mmCIF file of C-alpha atoms and ligand atoms in Angstrom:
data_model
loop_
_atom_site.group_PDB
_atom_site.id
_atom_site.type_symbol
_atom_site.label_atom_id
_atom_site.label_comp_id
_atom_site.label_asym_id
_atom_site.label_seq_id
_atom_site.Cartn_x
_atom_site.Cartn_y
_atom_site.Cartn_z
ATOM 1 C CA UNK A 1 0.000 0.000 0.000
ATOM 2 C CA UNK A 2 2.672 2.485 1.007
ATOM 3 C CA UNK A 3 4.223 2.180 -2.432
ATOM 4 C CA UNK A 4 0.952 3.276 -3.983
ATOM 5 C CA UNK A 5 0.012 5.894 -1.445
ATOM 6 C CA UNK A 6 3.441 7.505 -1.386
ATOM 7 C CA UNK A 7 2.740 9.421 -4.555
ATOM 8 C CA UNK A 8 -0.822 10.476 -3.770
ATOM 9 C CA UNK A 9 -0.953 14.216 -4.256
ATOM 10 C CA UNK A 10 -2.769 16.570 -1.933
ATOM 11 C CA UNK A 11 -6.429 17.034 -2.849
ATOM 12 C CA UNK A 12 -7.116 19.835 -5.271
ATOM 13 C CA UNK A 13 -10.434 20.835 -3.829
ATOM 14 C CA UNK A 14 -12.548 17.919 -4.964
ATOM 15 C CA UNK A 15 -16.110 17.443 -3.820
ATOM 16 C CA UNK A 16 -16.924 16.088 -0.366
ATOM 17 C CA UNK A 17 -15.151 12.787 0.237
ATOM 18 C CA UNK A 18 -13.641 12.608 -3.248
ATOM 19 C CA UNK A 19 -10.151 13.006 -1.756
ATOM 20 C CA UNK A 20 -10.468 9.512 -0.256
ATOM 21 C CA UNK A 21 -11.343 7.925 -3.561
ATOM 22 C CA UNK A 22 -9.017 6.645 -6.237
ATOM 23 C CA UNK A 23 -11.561 7.483 -8.907
ATOM 24 C CA UNK A 24 -14.692 9.582 -8.795
ATOM 25 C CA UNK A 25 -16.844 10.011 -11.893
ATOM 26 C CA UNK A 26 -19.840 12.277 -11.415
ATOM 27 C CA UNK A 27 -22.519 12.850 -14.035
ATOM 28 C CA UNK A 28 -20.341 11.997 -17.031
ATOM 29 C CA UNK A 29 -21.947 12.742 -20.387
ATOM 30 C CA UNK A 30 -20.546 12.026 -23.826
ATOM 31 C CA UNK A 31 -22.374 12.675 -27.057
ATOM 32 C CA UNK A 32 -20.835 11.834 -30.420
ATOM 33 C CA UNK A 33 -21.842 13.727 -33.593
ATOM 34 C CA UNK A 34 -23.787 16.282 -31.596
ATOM 35 C CA UNK A 35 -26.527 18.008 -33.587
ATOM 36 C CA UNK A 36 -26.125 15.666 -36.574
ATOM 37 C CA UNK A 37 -28.605 13.026 -37.720
ATOM 38 C CA UNK A 38 -26.255 10.315 -36.414
ATOM 39 C CA UNK A 39 -25.921 11.838 -32.915
ATOM 40 C CA UNK A 40 -25.267 9.181 -30.241
ATOM 41 C CA UNK A 41 -25.561 9.963 -26.538
ATOM 42 C CA UNK A 42 -23.223 7.242 -25.247
ATOM 43 C CA UNK A 43 -22.892 8.371 -21.626
ATOM 44 C CA UNK A 44 -25.826 10.160 -19.987
ATOM 45 C CA UNK A 45 -24.837 10.978 -16.463
ATOM 46 C CA UNK A 46 -22.587 8.023 -15.585
ATOM 47 C CA UNK A 47 -21.332 8.172 -11.991
ATOM 48 C CA UNK A 48 -19.073 5.826 -10.008
ATOM 49 C CA UNK A 49 -16.680 5.917 -7.099
ATOM 50 C CA UNK A 50 -13.785 3.538 -6.558
ATOM 51 C CA UNK A 51 -11.995 3.378 -3.204
ATOM 52 C CA UNK A 52 -8.295 2.490 -2.804
ATOM 53 C CA UNK A 53 -7.637 -1.218 -3.293
ATOM 54 C CA UNK A 54 -11.023 -1.925 -4.876
ATOM 55 C CA UNK A 55 -11.362 -3.972 -8.074
ATOM 56 C CA UNK A 56 -14.517 -3.112 -9.982
ATOM 57 C CA UNK A 57 -15.811 -4.905 -13.055
ATOM 58 C CA UNK A 58 -17.523 -3.111 -15.927
ATOM 59 C CA UNK A 59 -19.891 -5.178 -17.984
ATOM 60 C CA UNK A 60 -21.986 -4.134 -20.968
ATOM 61 C CA UNK A 61 -22.654 -5.290 -24.510
ATOM 62 C CA UNK A 62 -20.373 -4.168 -27.290
ATOM 63 C CA UNK A 63 -21.122 -0.603 -28.336
ATOM 64 C CA UNK A 64 -22.599 0.384 -24.949
ATOM 65 C CA UNK A 65 -19.768 2.799 -24.183
ATOM 66 C CA UNK A 66 -17.222 0.878 -22.076
ATOM 67 C CA UNK A 67 -14.192 2.121 -24.008
ATOM 68 C CA UNK A 68 -15.559 5.665 -24.033
ATOM 69 C CA UNK A 69 -15.975 5.542 -20.259
ATOM 70 C CA UNK A 70 -12.489 4.085 -19.696
ATOM 71 C CA UNK A 71 -10.920 6.710 -21.970
ATOM 72 C CA UNK A 72 -12.636 9.495 -20.047
ATOM 73 C CA UNK A 73 -11.693 7.979 -16.664
ATOM 74 C CA UNK A 74 -8.105 7.610 -17.913
ATOM 75 C CA UNK A 75 -7.904 11.187 -19.227
ATOM 76 C CA UNK A 76 -7.478 10.132 -22.846
ATOM 77 C CA UNK A 77 -10.763 11.824 -23.721
ATOM 78 C CA UNK A 78 -12.817 14.649 -22.235
ATOM 79 C CA UNK A 79 -16.484 14.386 -21.287
ATOM 80 C CA UNK A 80 -19.106 16.859 -22.530
ATOM 81 C CA UNK A 81 -20.303 17.243 -18.947
ATOM 82 C CA UNK A 82 -19.468 15.855 -15.515
ATOM 83 C CA UNK A 83 -16.449 15.682 -13.277
ATOM 84 C CA UNK A 84 -13.468 13.298 -13.148
ATOM 85 C CA UNK A 85 -11.423 13.203 -9.942
ATOM 86 C CA UNK A 86 -8.366 10.939 -9.707
ATOM 87 C CA UNK A 87 -6.757 10.472 -6.326
ATOM 88 C CA UNK A 88 -8.264 13.694 -5.034
ATOM 89 C CA UNK A 89 -7.188 15.740 -8.018
ATOM 90 C CA UNK A 90 -9.956 17.325 -10.077
ATOM 91 C CA UNK A 91 -8.856 16.788 -13.643
ATOM 92 C CA UNK A 92 -11.940 18.027 -15.456
ATOM 93 C CA UNK A 93 -11.087 21.287 -17.171
ATOM 94 C CA UNK A 94 -7.381 21.028 -16.273
ATOM 95 C CA UNK A 95 -4.755 21.993 -18.869
ATOM 96 C CA UNK A 96 -3.388 19.362 -21.266
ATOM 97 C CA UNK A 97 -0.088 19.407 -19.385
ATOM 98 C CA UNK A 98 -1.750 18.705 -16.020
ATOM 99 C CA UNK A 99 -3.903 15.978 -17.550
ATOM 100 C CA UNK A 100 -0.916 14.323 -19.228
ATOM 101 C CA UNK A 101 1.081 14.354 -15.999
ATOM 102 C CA UNK A 102 -1.881 12.930 -14.058
ATOM 103 C CA UNK A 103 -2.418 10.253 -16.695
ATOM 104 C CA UNK A 104 1.237 9.189 -16.762
ATOM 105 C CA UNK A 105 1.579 9.157 -13.005
ATOM 106 C CA UNK A 106 -1.781 7.937 -11.779
ATOM 107 C CA UNK A 107 -3.280 5.700 -14.444
ATOM 108 C CA UNK A 108 -2.130 2.416 -15.973
ATOM 109 C CA UNK A 109 -3.896 1.126 -19.089
ATOM 110 C CA UNK A 110 -4.282 -2.433 -20.278
ATOM 111 C CA UNK A 111 -5.937 -3.156 -23.613
ATOM 112 C CA UNK A 112 -7.172 -6.296 -25.323
ATOM 113 C CA UNK A 113 -4.051 -6.239 -27.503
ATOM 114 C CA UNK A 114 -0.706 -5.904 -25.717
ATOM 115 C CA UNK A 115 0.667 -2.945 -27.749
ATOM 116 C CA UNK A 116 4.240 -3.778 -26.674
ATOM 117 C CA UNK A 117 7.039 -2.295 -28.785
ATOM 118 C CA UNK A 118 8.275 -5.230 -30.899
ATOM 119 C CA UNK A 119 11.907 -4.157 -31.153
ATOM 120 C CA UNK A 120 12.406 -3.927 -27.393
ATOM 121 C CA UNK A 121 12.673 -6.673 -24.774
ATOM 122 C CA UNK A 122 9.992 -7.334 -22.149
ATOM 123 C CA UNK A 123 12.071 -5.481 -19.529
ATOM 124 C CA UNK A 124 12.782 -2.553 -21.870
ATOM 125 C CA UNK A 125 9.062 -2.189 -22.583
ATOM 126 C CA UNK A 126 8.577 -1.613 -18.842
ATOM 127 C CA UNK A 127 11.670 0.584 -18.452
ATOM 128 C CA UNK A 128 10.812 3.029 -21.267
ATOM 129 C CA UNK A 129 7.659 4.580 -19.742
ATOM 130 C CA UNK A 130 9.592 5.109 -16.506
ATOM 131 C CA UNK A 131 12.417 6.919 -18.318
ATOM 132 C CA UNK A 132 9.800 9.120 -20.013
ATOM 133 C CA UNK A 133 8.506 9.904 -16.521
ATOM 134 C CA UNK A 134 11.980 10.944 -15.278
ATOM 135 C CA UNK A 135 12.931 7.800 -13.348
ATOM 136 C CA UNK A 136 16.632 6.962 -13.151
ATOM 137 C CA UNK A 137 17.677 4.067 -15.463
ATOM 138 C CA UNK A 138 18.931 1.689 -12.750
ATOM 139 C CA UNK A 139 15.807 2.193 -10.662
ATOM 140 C CA UNK A 140 13.598 1.708 -13.727
ATOM 141 C CA UNK A 141 15.321 -1.566 -14.580
ATOM 142 C CA UNK A 142 15.041 -2.857 -11.016
ATOM 143 C CA UNK A 143 11.328 -2.085 -10.994
ATOM 144 C CA UNK A 144 10.835 -3.759 -14.392
ATOM 145 C CA UNK A 145 12.524 -6.940 -13.171
ATOM 146 C CA UNK A 146 10.548 -6.907 -9.923
ATOM 147 C CA UNK A 147 7.264 -6.551 -11.809
ATOM 148 C CA UNK A 148 8.183 -9.312 -14.259
ATOM 149 C CA UNK A 149 9.023 -11.611 -11.338
ATOM 150 C CA UNK A 150 5.608 -10.930 -9.824
ATOM 151 C CA UNK A 151 3.870 -12.241 -12.939
ATOM 152 C CA UNK A 152 6.181 -15.255 -13.306
ATOM 153 C CA UNK A 153 8.141 -13.758 -16.198
ATOM 154 C CA UNK A 154 11.564 -13.197 -14.601
ATOM 155 C CA UNK A 155 13.205 -15.672 -16.978
ATOM 156 C CA UNK A 156 11.774 -13.915 -20.022
ATOM 157 C CA UNK A 157 12.947 -10.378 -19.246
ATOM 158 C CA UNK A 158 15.299 -10.205 -22.238
ATOM 159 C CA UNK A 159 12.827 -11.722 -24.711
ATOM 160 C CA UNK A 160 11.141 -9.598 -27.327
ATOM 161 C CA UNK A 161 7.333 -9.689 -27.614
ATOM 162 C CA UNK A 162 7.546 -11.817 -30.781
ATOM 163 C CA UNK A 163 9.247 -14.549 -28.759
ATOM 164 C CA UNK A 164 6.446 -14.705 -26.191
ATOM 165 C CA UNK A 165 3.027 -16.390 -26.226
ATOM 166 C CA UNK A 166 -0.166 -14.308 -26.194
ATOM 167 C CA UNK A 167 -0.634 -14.874 -22.465
ATOM 168 C CA UNK A 168 2.989 -13.935 -21.750
ATOM 169 C CA UNK A 169 2.733 -10.786 -23.867
ATOM 170 C CA UNK A 170 -0.319 -9.754 -21.889
ATOM 171 C CA UNK A 171 1.491 -10.377 -18.573
ATOM 172 C CA UNK A 172 4.249 -8.029 -19.736
ATOM 173 C CA UNK A 173 1.601 -5.476 -20.708
ATOM 174 C CA UNK A 174 0.183 -5.664 -17.155
ATOM 175 C CA UNK A 175 3.670 -4.906 -15.790
ATOM 176 C CA UNK A 176 4.115 -2.015 -18.208
ATOM 177 C CA UNK A 177 0.812 -0.503 -17.068
ATOM 178 C CA UNK A 178 2.166 -0.472 -13.495
ATOM 179 C CA UNK A 179 5.610 0.869 -14.455
ATOM 180 C CA UNK A 180 5.010 4.338 -13.036
ATOM 181 C CA UNK A 181 3.229 3.156 -9.854
ATOM 182 C CA UNK A 182 -0.252 4.316 -10.814
ATOM 183 C CA UNK A 183 -3.084 4.479 -8.290
ATOM 184 C CA UNK A 184 -5.596 3.169 -10.830
ATOM 185 C CA UNK A 185 -5.531 0.458 -13.479
ATOM 186 C CA UNK A 186 -8.019 0.736 -16.314
ATOM 187 C CA UNK A 187 -8.366 -2.431 -18.357
ATOM 188 C CA UNK A 188 -10.424 -2.893 -21.523
ATOM 189 C CA UNK A 189 -11.107 -6.611 -22.087
ATOM 190 C CA UNK A 190 -7.591 -7.474 -20.838
ATOM 191 C CA UNK A 191 -7.859 -11.191 -21.623
ATOM 192 C CA UNK A 192 -10.321 -10.884 -24.508
ATOM 193 C CA UNK A 193 -7.781 -11.977 -27.124
ATOM 194 C CA UNK A 194 -6.780 -15.193 -25.359
ATOM 195 C CA UNK A 195 -8.264 -18.682 -25.539
ATOM 196 C CA UNK A 196 -10.530 -19.527 -22.548
ATOM 197 C CA UNK A 197 -7.979 -21.591 -20.558
ATOM 198 C CA UNK A 198 -5.176 -19.057 -21.018
ATOM 199 C CA UNK A 199 -7.568 -16.207 -20.329
ATOM 200 C CA UNK A 200 -8.495 -17.736 -16.971
ATOM 201 C CA UNK A 201 -4.880 -18.212 -15.880
ATOM 202 C CA UNK A 202 -3.774 -14.773 -17.093
ATOM 203 C CA UNK A 203 -6.748 -13.183 -15.381
ATOM 204 C CA UNK A 204 -5.635 -14.798 -12.084
ATOM 205 C CA UNK A 205 -2.204 -13.224 -12.591
ATOM 206 C CA UNK A 206 -3.818 -9.832 -13.203
ATOM 207 C CA UNK A 207 -5.970 -10.064 -10.069
ATOM 208 C CA UNK A 208 -2.965 -11.136 -7.955
ATOM 209 C CA UNK A 209 -0.869 -8.302 -9.298
ATOM 210 C CA UNK A 210 -3.563 -5.710 -8.592
ATOM 211 C CA UNK A 211 -4.200 -7.104 -5.094
ATOM 212 C CA UNK A 212 -0.538 -7.318 -4.091
ATOM 213 C CA UNK A 213 0.294 -3.836 -5.340
ATOM 214 C CA UNK A 214 -2.795 -2.453 -3.566
ATOM 215 C CA UNK A 215 -3.998 -0.364 -6.474
ATOM 216 C CA UNK A 216 -7.582 0.079 -7.616
ATOM 217 C CA UNK A 217 -8.861 -1.228 -10.922
ATOM 218 C CA UNK A 218 -11.768 -0.797 -13.285
ATOM 219 C CA UNK A 219 -11.842 -3.782 -15.616
ATOM 220 C CA UNK A 220 -14.193 -4.048 -18.589
ATOM 221 C CA UNK A 221 -15.086 -7.570 -19.617
ATOM 222 C CA UNK A 222 -17.781 -9.494 -21.458
ATOM 223 C CA UNK A 223 -17.111 -12.481 -19.250
ATOM 224 C CA UNK A 224 -19.511 -12.803 -16.292
ATOM 225 C CA UNK A 225 -17.381 -15.491 -14.611
ATOM 226 C CA UNK A 226 -14.349 -13.211 -14.599
ATOM 227 C CA UNK A 227 -16.482 -10.283 -13.438
ATOM 228 C CA UNK A 228 -17.741 -12.361 -10.507
ATOM 229 C CA UNK A 229 -14.178 -12.549 -9.146
ATOM 230 C CA UNK A 230 -14.051 -8.786 -8.675
ATOM 231 C CA UNK A 231 -15.174 -6.890 -5.590
ATOM 232 C CA UNK A 232 -18.140 -5.321 -7.350
ATOM 233 C CA UNK A 233 -19.548 -5.143 -10.850
ATOM 234 C CA UNK A 234 -21.090 -2.167 -12.634
ATOM 235 C CA UNK A 235 -23.137 -2.272 -15.788
ATOM 236 C CA UNK A 236 -23.671 0.451 -18.362
ATOM 237 C CA UNK A 237 -27.388 0.839 -18.805
ATOM 238 C CA UNK A 238 -28.586 3.503 -21.249
ATOM 239 C CA UNK A 239 -25.491 5.561 -20.564
ATOM 240 C CA UNK A 240 -25.610 5.300 -16.775
ATOM 241 C CA UNK A 241 -23.601 3.093 -14.423
ATOM 242 C CA UNK A 242 -25.711 0.784 -12.264
ATOM 243 C CA UNK A 243 -24.841 -2.170 -10.026
ATOM 244 C CA UNK A 244 -24.819 -5.374 -12.102
HETATM 245 P P1 LIG B 301 -17.813 -0.421 -26.190
HETATM 246 O O1 LIG B 301 -16.433 -0.224 -25.683
HETATM 247 O O2 LIG B 301 -18.818 -0.722 -25.091
HETATM 248 O O3 LIG B 301 -17.917 -1.409 -27.295
HETATM 249 P P2 LIG B 301 -17.524 2.273 -27.312
HETATM 250 O O4 LIG B 301 -17.290 3.181 -26.167
HETATM 251 O O5 LIG B 301 -16.358 1.868 -28.134
HETATM 252 O O6 LIG B 301 -18.347 0.979 -26.789
HETATM 253 O O7 LIG B 301 -18.588 2.951 -28.293
HETATM 254 C C1 LIG B 301 -19.879 3.347 -27.864
HETATM 255 C C2 LIG B 301 -20.660 3.927 -29.061
HETATM 256 O O8 LIG B 301 -20.073 5.173 -29.439
HETATM 257 C C3 LIG B 301 -20.640 3.041 -30.287
HETATM 258 O O9 LIG B 301 -21.891 3.157 -30.912
HETATM 259 C C4 LIG B 301 -19.552 3.679 -31.137
HETATM 260 O O10 LIG B 301 -19.795 3.450 -32.501
HETATM 261 C C5 LIG B 301 -19.668 5.142 -30.799
HETATM 262 N N1 LIG B 301 -18.397 5.860 -30.901
HETATM 263 C C6 LIG B 301 -17.259 5.579 -30.225
HETATM 264 N N2 LIG B 301 -16.274 6.446 -30.525
HETATM 265 C C7 LIG B 301 -16.819 7.321 -31.434
HETATM 266 C C8 LIG B 301 -16.318 8.465 -32.134
HETATM 267 N N3 LIG B 301 -15.069 8.893 -31.955
HETATM 268 N N4 LIG B 301 -17.159 9.098 -32.976
HETATM 269 C C9 LIG B 301 -18.434 8.674 -33.149
HETATM 270 N N5 LIG B 301 -18.966 7.616 -32.522
HETATM 271 C C10 LIG B 301 -18.168 6.940 -31.668
#
C-alpha cells in the first residue's frame, strides 16, 4: 500500500469525500456527432466511485460505451459534462499538461491487444515509460525486473514480444501498465484476445498483481465469470452506471 500511497498528491479541492477515492466520476456525459442526424448519446450521467484497493468490473454489450468511459476515466478523452477526480485531483477542465502528468503518473492502461514495442525486450518495454517519466535508469530496470518476477516472467525479461506467447505478452503489458506506480488500473477486455484456458490463468495473474500492489482497478469484460471474481460489478445501462 505504502508504495501506492506515497505518490498520492494533496487534494485539489474535490467534492466532499472525493479526496479519499481513487476514482470519482460524477454525471459523465458524452455525445458523439452532436446536432447531426447520427448523434449518439453514449454516456448520460454516468457516476461511479472507486476506493483504494477496490477492483470493480464493468460489464456491458459491445457498443454500450465501455471504451468511451475508460478513456474518459483515464484522461485520454474529455467528457461533454461531468467531473473526473483521480486520487483527489480534479482533472476536469485542467490543462493538457496537467492531464498528461496525471495520466502518466496515476493511471495504468491495459488493452485487449498488448501494444508492446516489438523491437524492445519485455524489460525494456517496462523501463521506457519510466524513463519518459523521469525515473533513473537503474531504478527503472530494477522495478521492471521486480514486476516481471511478480507475474512469473523473470526468466523472459530479455525476450522480445515476438518470442512470447499471447498470455505472456499480456502479462508483460500488465507490468508495463504499473511501471510508473499508478493508483488506478483501467483495463479494456484485458484477456479478450486469449483462448478460454489461457484467459483464466492470465486473469488470475492480473488479479494477484492488482491485489498485491494495492492499487484500484476498473476492468471491462464481457465475461460474467471473470467479473464475478471482482469486488463489485457495474453495468452500463442507457449511458448510466448501475450495479450489475
Ligand atoms: P464499447 O467499448 O462498449 O464497445 P464504445 O465506447 O467503443 O463501446 O462505443 C460506444 C458507441 O459510441 C458506439 O456506438 C460507437 O460506434 C460510438 N463511438 C465511439 N467512438 C466514437 C467516435 N469517436 N465518434 C463517433 N462515434 C463513436
